[in-house]
Amino acid sequence: MKYIFILGNNPELSKAEIINVLPSAKITNNGKSFLIIEHPKIDCNKTINQLGGTIKIGVFLGKKIEFNQILKYASIVSKRKRFNFGFSFYEQKPTTIGMQIKNKLKAAGITSRLVTSHQTTLSSVIITKEKCQDFLVGPNFFGVTCAVQDFKNYSKRDFGRPAFDALSGMLPPKVAKMMINLSQVKINQIILDPFCGSGTILTEALALGYKNLIGTDISKKAVSDSIKNLKWLIQELKIKEVNWEIQQLDVKTLSQKINQSSIDAIITEPYLGKPIKGNENEKIIKKIISELEELYLESFIQFKKILKTEGKIVLVMPEWHLHEKIYQINIDLRLNKLGFKRLDAGNLIYKRENQKVWRKITIWKID
């Protein structure tokens, strides 16, 4: 079957995640906002809950809009209630097809309501609240949405959790989930987050069903926050079997507390440097970079001791966009000399509009 994946705001990151979660998928069409794959039948709801960077999943119906396909869906729904429907247009201008279809449905004796938006697409929120059937239209594709991102649960795990620290910067749960998927760690393997903060990566791993989690942080508050958030989510999800441990620990001493070659995946967002306002000069930025490079190098020295030979590291590195210049951490060659190989192509970026510090997600293994 063919499936349409509608991507989030950072499409290369979303595509990489899909490929990692569905490695047997064959890509048949690839755009800025979508990915179309061939794959044996998938459970749309289960798959979208596994993914962090996909907004919608749809079933491919053809290359152009066909009324008979819409009529089929309308006939099933109209036996029980009014048929609410709408169109989402991707990478092409919207048309008046919605009203044309509504008139055709009326002529066929089907009561319907056309759901519209100020945008060219219907959001997950609109689709869920209006309980409408969303049809996807793009360059050479027409499909029907079979699952949308669960915005309520993401919001709950982000803003509804008992403890967080906005001052230290919060990794969005969706990004944490994408990082876990990029690691390809198996469900019963051990995940370590050595800069656990308020526990976002660990709680997302918990939500995905992972059973063996370790978190460490140099901050006493971070450790306390992580413990509160894990206990809260375990209770919320009624999880019975999970092994987890959170302790206060400097990343430079990891190997003194964690057994050598015992960790399957290290997934983390380290300290990204002090917050910036945007008016900092180049000297200040270079000083921040120099300090972070030393921290990251010392961290990787520890990682090599505790990571299994086949294990992976998925780690955020900051990238500063200031004064029409890009400033980056440059430690790849030194990490190569330490015995690490980088697996990503440098294009896995998470950013928001007007953000000065972008997150570059990097993937490493022991060479």
Coordinates of C-alpha atoms in Angstrom, one line a residue:
M1 CA 0.0 0.0 0.0
K2 CA 1.0 3.6 -0.4
Y3 CA 0.9 6.0 2.5
I4 CA 1.3 9.8 2.6
F5 CA 3.2 11.3 5.6
I6 CA 2.6 15.0 6.2
L7 CA 5.8 16.3 7.8
G8 CA 6.4 18.8 10.6
N9 CA 8.3 22.1 10.4
N10 CA 11.7 20.4 10.1
P11 CA 11.1 18.1 7.2
E12 CA 14.6 16.5 6.9
L13 CA 14.4 15.5 10.5
S14 CA 10.9 14.1 10.1
K15 CA 11.9 12.1 7.0
A16 CA 14.9 10.6 8.8
E17 CA 12.7 9.5 11.6
I18 CA 10.2 7.8 9.3
I19 CA 13.0 5.9 7.5
N20 CA 14.4 4.7 10.9
V21 CA 11.0 3.6 12.2
L22 CA 9.9 2.0 8.8
P23 CA 13.2 0.8 7.4
S24 CA 11.6 -1.4 4.8
A25 CA 9.6 1.5 3.3
K26 CA 10.1 2.4 -0.4
I27 CA 10.0 6.2 -1.0
T28 CA 7.9 6.9 -4.1
N29 CA 7.5 10.7 -3.8
N30 CA 9.3 13.3 -1.8
G31 CA 8.4 16.9 -1.2
K32 CA 9.1 19.7 1.3
S33 CA 6.0 19.0 3.3
F34 CA 5.3 15.3 2.6
L35 CA 6.8 11.9 2.0
I36 CA 5.0 9.1 0.1
I37 CA 6.1 5.5 0.7
E38 CA 5.1 2.0 -0.3
H39 CA 4.9 -0.3 2.7
P40 CA 2.9 -3.4 3.8
K41 CA -0.3 -2.4 5.6
I42 CA 0.5 -0.3 8.7
D43 CA -1.6 0.7 11.7
C44 CA -1.9 4.4 11.1
N45 CA -2.7 5.4 14.7
K46 CA 0.0 3.2 16.2
T47 CA 2.5 4.5 13.7
I48 CA 1.8 8.2 14.2
N49 CA 2.0 7.7 18.0
Q50 CA 5.4 6.2 17.5
L51 CA 6.6 9.2 15.4
G52 CA 7.3 12.7 16.8
G53 CA 7.8 14.6 13.5
T54 CA 4.8 13.6 11.5
I55 CA 1.6 15.6 11.6
K56 CA -0.7 13.3 9.6
I57 CA -0.7 9.9 7.9
G58 CA -2.9 9.4 4.9
V59 CA -3.7 6.5 2.6
F60 CA -2.8 7.2 -1.1
L61 CA -6.0 7.0 -3.3
G62 CA -4.6 8.2 -6.6
K63 CA -2.8 11.0 -8.5
K64 CA -5.9 13.3 -8.7
I65 CA -9.1 14.0 -6.9
E66 CA -11.8 11.4 -7.6
F67 CA -15.4 12.0 -6.5
N68 CA -16.2 8.3 -6.3
Q69 CA -13.5 7.8 -3.7
I70 CA -15.0 10.6 -1.6
L71 CA -18.5 9.3 -2.1
K72 CA -17.3 5.9 -0.7
Y73 CA -16.2 7.5 2.5
A74 CA -19.3 9.7 2.7
S75 CA -21.7 6.8 2.2
I76 CA -20.2 4.9 5.1
V77 CA -20.4 8.0 7.5
S78 CA -23.8 9.3 6.3
K79 CA -25.5 6.1 7.5
R80 CA -24.8 7.2 11.0
K81 CA -24.5 11.0 10.9
R82 CA -23.7 14.0 8.8
F83 CA -20.5 13.7 6.7
N84 CA -18.1 16.4 7.8
F85 CA -15.2 16.8 5.3
G86 CA -12.5 19.1 4.2
F87 CA -9.4 19.4 2.0
S88 CA -5.7 20.1 2.8
F89 CA -3.6 21.4 0.0
Y90 CA 0.2 20.8 0.0
E91 CA 2.6 22.6 -2.2
Q92 CA -0.1 23.8 -4.5
K93 CA -2.8 26.5 -4.5
P94 CA -6.2 25.5 -3.0
T95 CA -9.2 25.3 -5.3
T96 CA -13.0 25.5 -4.9
I97 CA -13.2 21.7 -5.2
G98 CA -14.8 21.5 -1.7
M99 CA -18.0 23.3 -2.7
Q100 CA -18.2 21.3 -5.9
I101 CA -18.0 18.0 -3.9
K102 CA -20.5 19.3 -1.4
N103 CA -23.0 19.9 -4.2
K104 CA -22.4 16.5 -5.7
L105 CA -22.9 14.9 -2.4
K106 CA -26.2 16.8 -2.0
A107 CA -27.3 15.5 -5.4
A108 CA -26.5 12.0 -4.2
G109 CA -28.7 12.5 -1.2
I110 CA -25.9 12.8 1.4
T111 CA -26.0 15.6 4.0
S112 CA -22.6 17.1 4.4
R113 CA -20.7 20.0 5.9
L114 CA -17.5 21.4 4.3
V115 CA -14.9 22.2 7.1
T116 CA -12.5 25.0 6.1
S117 CA -9.6 26.9 7.7
H118 CA -7.8 30.2 7.2
Q119 CA -4.8 28.1 6.2
T120 CA -4.5 25.9 3.1
T121 CA -4.5 22.8 5.3
L122 CA -6.7 21.5 8.1
S123 CA -4.7 21.2 11.3
S124 CA -4.8 18.2 13.6
V125 CA -6.8 20.3 16.1
I126 CA -9.5 21.2 13.5
I127 CA -9.8 17.6 12.3
T128 CA -10.1 16.2 15.8
K129 CA -12.5 18.8 17.1
E130 CA -14.7 19.0 14.0
K131 CA -14.6 15.2 13.6
C132 CA -14.1 15.7 9.9
Q133 CA -12.7 13.5 7.1
D134 CA -9.6 15.2 5.8
F135 CA -8.6 14.7 2.1
L136 CA -5.0 15.4 1.2
V137 CA -4.2 17.0 -2.1
G138 CA -0.7 17.6 -3.5
P139 CA 1.5 17.4 -6.6
N140 CA 0.5 14.1 -8.2
F141 CA -1.3 12.7 -5.1
F142 CA -4.7 12.5 -3.6
G143 CA -5.3 10.7 -0.3
V144 CA -7.4 10.5 2.9
T145 CA -6.1 11.1 6.3
C146 CA -6.1 8.0 8.6
A147 CA -4.4 9.4 11.7
V148 CA -3.4 12.8 13.1
Q149 CA -0.9 13.8 15.7
D150 CA -2.2 13.5 19.3
F151 CA -1.8 17.2 20.3
K152 CA -3.6 16.7 23.6
N153 CA -1.2 14.1 25.0
Y154 CA 1.9 16.1 23.8
S155 CA 0.6 19.2 25.5
K156 CA -0.1 17.2 28.6
R157 CA 3.4 15.7 28.7
D158 CA 4.9 19.1 28.0
F159 CA 2.9 21.7 30.0
G160 CA 0.9 19.4 32.2
R161 CA 3.8 17.6 33.9
P162 CA 4.5 18.5 37.5
A163 CA 8.0 19.9 37.2
F164 CA 10.0 21.8 34.6
D165 CA 12.6 24.5 34.3
A166 CA 11.9 27.1 31.6
L167 CA 15.1 29.0 32.4
S168 CA 17.3 26.1 31.4
G169 CA 15.5 25.6 28.1
M170 CA 13.1 22.8 27.5
L171 CA 13.5 20.1 24.8
P172 CA 10.1 19.7 23.1
P173 CA 8.6 16.2 23.7
K174 CA 8.3 15.7 19.9
V175 CA 12.0 16.3 19.4
A176 CA 12.8 13.9 22.2
K177 CA 10.7 11.2 20.6
M178 CA 12.4 11.8 17.2
M179 CA 15.8 11.4 18.9
I180 CA 14.8 8.1 20.5
N181 CA 13.6 6.8 17.1
L182 CA 16.8 7.9 15.4
S183 CA 18.8 5.9 17.9
Q184 CA 17.0 2.7 16.7
V185 CA 17.3 1.4 20.3
K186 CA 15.3 -1.7 21.0
I187 CA 12.4 -1.7 23.5
N188 CA 14.2 -3.7 26.2
Q189 CA 17.6 -2.1 25.8
I190 CA 19.1 0.5 28.2
I191 CA 18.8 4.2 27.4
L192 CA 20.9 6.8 29.2
D193 CA 20.4 10.5 29.3
P194 CA 23.4 12.0 31.0
F195 CA 22.0 15.6 30.9
C196 CA 18.5 14.6 31.8
G197 CA 17.2 18.1 32.9
S198 CA 13.5 17.7 33.7
G199 CA 13.4 14.2 32.1
T200 CA 11.8 14.9 28.7
I201 CA 13.8 12.2 26.8
L202 CA 13.2 9.7 29.6
T203 CA 9.4 10.4 29.8
E204 CA 9.0 10.1 26.0
A205 CA 10.9 6.8 26.1
L206 CA 8.6 5.7 28.9
A207 CA 5.5 6.7 26.7
L208 CA 7.0 4.7 23.8
G209 CA 7.2 1.6 26.0
Y210 CA 10.9 1.5 26.9
K211 CA 11.6 -0.4 30.1
N212 CA 15.2 0.3 31.1
L213 CA 16.0 4.0 31.7
I214 CA 18.9 5.8 33.4
G215 CA 19.1 9.6 33.9
T216 CA 21.9 11.7 35.4
D217 CA 22.5 15.4 35.8
I218 CA 24.8 17.6 37.7
S219 CA 21.9 19.7 38.9
K220 CA 20.1 18.6 42.1
K221 CA 16.9 20.4 40.9
A222 CA 17.1 18.6 37.5
V223 CA 17.3 15.2 39.3
S224 CA 14.4 16.1 41.5
D225 CA 12.3 17.3 38.5
S226 CA 13.1 14.2 36.5
I227 CA 12.1 11.9 39.4
K228 CA 8.8 13.8 39.8
N229 CA 8.0 13.7 36.1
L230 CA 8.8 9.9 35.7
K231 CA 6.7 9.0 38.7
W232 CA 3.8 11.1 37.4
L233 CA 3.9 9.6 33.9
I234 CA 4.2 6.0 35.3
Q235 CA 1.0 6.7 37.3
E236 CA -0.8 8.5 34.4
L237 CA -0.1 5.6 32.0
K238 CA -0.5 2.9 34.6
I239 CA 2.9 1.4 33.8
K240 CA 3.7 -1.7 35.9
E241 CA 7.1 -2.9 34.8
V242 CA 9.9 -0.4 34.2
N243 CA 13.4 -0.2 35.6
W244 CA 14.5 3.4 36.0
E245 CA 17.2 5.3 38.0
I246 CA 17.9 9.0 38.3
Q247 CA 21.0 10.3 40.1
Q248 CA 23.0 13.5 40.5
L249 CA 26.2 13.0 38.7
D250 CA 28.8 15.1 36.7
V251 CA 29.0 13.8 33.2
K252 CA 32.8 13.8 33.6
T253 CA 32.5 11.0 36.2
L254 CA 30.0 8.8 34.4
S255 CA 32.3 5.8 34.1
Q256 CA 32.9 5.8 37.8
K257 CA 29.2 5.0 38.5
I258 CA 28.0 3.2 35.3
N259 CA 29.5 -0.1 34.3
Q260 CA 31.7 -0.2 31.2
S261 CA 30.0 -1.3 27.9
S262 CA 26.6 -1.5 29.6
I263 CA 24.6 1.2 27.8
D264 CA 22.8 0.5 24.5
A265 CA 21.9 4.1 23.6
I266 CA 22.9 7.6 24.9
I267 CA 20.2 10.1 23.9
T268 CA 20.7 13.6 25.2
E269 CA 20.6 17.3 24.9
P270 CA 23.6 18.6 26.8
Y271 CA 24.0 22.1 28.1
L272 CA 23.7 24.4 25.1
G273 CA 25.4 27.4 26.6
K274 CA 24.1 30.4 28.4
P275 CA 20.9 32.0 26.9
I276 CA 21.7 34.8 24.4
K277 CA 19.7 37.9 23.5
G278 CA 21.0 38.3 20.0
N279 CA 23.2 41.3 20.4
E280 CA 26.3 39.4 21.6
N281 CA 29.5 40.0 19.6
E282 CA 31.6 37.3 18.0
K283 CA 34.0 37.1 20.8
I284 CA 31.3 36.1 23.3
I285 CA 29.9 33.5 21.0
K286 CA 33.3 32.0 20.4
K287 CA 33.9 31.8 24.1
I288 CA 30.7 29.9 24.6
I289 CA 31.6 27.6 21.8
S290 CA 35.1 26.9 23.2
E291 CA 33.6 26.0 26.6
L292 CA 31.0 23.7 25.1
E293 CA 33.5 22.0 22.9
E294 CA 35.5 21.0 26.0
L295 CA 32.4 19.8 27.8
Y296 CA 31.3 17.7 24.8
L297 CA 34.8 16.2 24.3
E298 CA 35.0 15.2 27.9
S299 CA 31.5 13.7 27.7
F300 CA 32.4 11.6 24.7
I301 CA 35.5 10.3 26.5
Q302 CA 33.1 9.0 29.2
F303 CA 30.5 7.8 26.6
K304 CA 33.2 5.5 25.0
K305 CA 33.8 3.7 28.2
I306 CA 30.1 3.0 29.1
L307 CA 28.6 2.5 25.6
K308 CA 28.3 -0.9 24.0
T309 CA 30.3 -1.4 20.8
E310 CA 27.1 -1.5 18.7
G311 CA 25.4 1.3 20.6
K312 CA 24.6 4.8 19.3
I313 CA 24.7 8.3 20.6
V314 CA 22.0 10.8 19.5
L315 CA 23.0 14.2 20.8
V316 CA 21.9 17.8 20.2
M317 CA 24.6 20.4 19.3
P318 CA 23.7 24.1 19.2
E319 CA 24.1 26.2 16.1
W320 CA 24.0 30.0 16.5
H321 CA 22.4 32.2 13.8
L322 CA 23.5 35.7 14.6
H323 CA 24.4 38.9 12.6
E324 CA 23.8 36.9 9.3
K325 CA 26.5 34.4 10.3
I326 CA 26.3 30.8 11.5
Y327 CA 28.5 29.7 14.4
Q328 CA 29.0 26.0 15.1
I329 CA 30.7 23.6 17.4
N330 CA 33.6 22.0 15.5
I331 CA 34.7 18.8 17.2
D332 CA 34.1 16.2 14.5
L333 CA 37.8 15.5 13.8
R334 CA 38.6 15.3 17.5
L335 CA 35.8 12.8 18.0
N336 CA 37.0 10.8 15.0
K337 CA 40.4 10.6 16.8
L338 CA 38.6 9.4 19.9
G339 CA 37.2 6.5 17.9
F340 CA 33.7 7.8 17.0
K341 CA 32.1 7.9 13.6
R342 CA 29.3 10.3 12.7
L343 CA 26.3 8.8 11.0
D344 CA 24.1 11.8 10.1
A345 CA 24.6 14.1 7.1
G346 CA 24.5 17.3 9.2
N347 CA 20.9 18.2 8.0
L348 CA 18.9 17.1 11.0
I349 CA 17.9 20.5 12.3
Y350 CA 15.2 21.5 14.7
K351 CA 14.4 25.2 14.8
R352 CA 11.5 27.6 15.2
E353 CA 10.9 30.8 13.4
N354 CA 13.2 33.7 14.5
Q355 CA 15.1 31.4 16.9
K356 CA 18.7 32.4 17.3
V357 CA 20.0 29.0 18.6
W358 CA 19.1 26.0 16.4
R359 CA 19.3 22.4 17.6
K360 CA 21.4 20.2 15.3
I361 CA 20.8 16.6 16.0
T362 CA 23.9 14.4 15.5
I363 CA 24.2 10.6 15.5
W364 CA 27.4 8.8 16.5
K365 CA 28.7 5.3 17.0
I366 CA 32.0 3.8 18.1
D367 CA 34.0 3.2 14.9

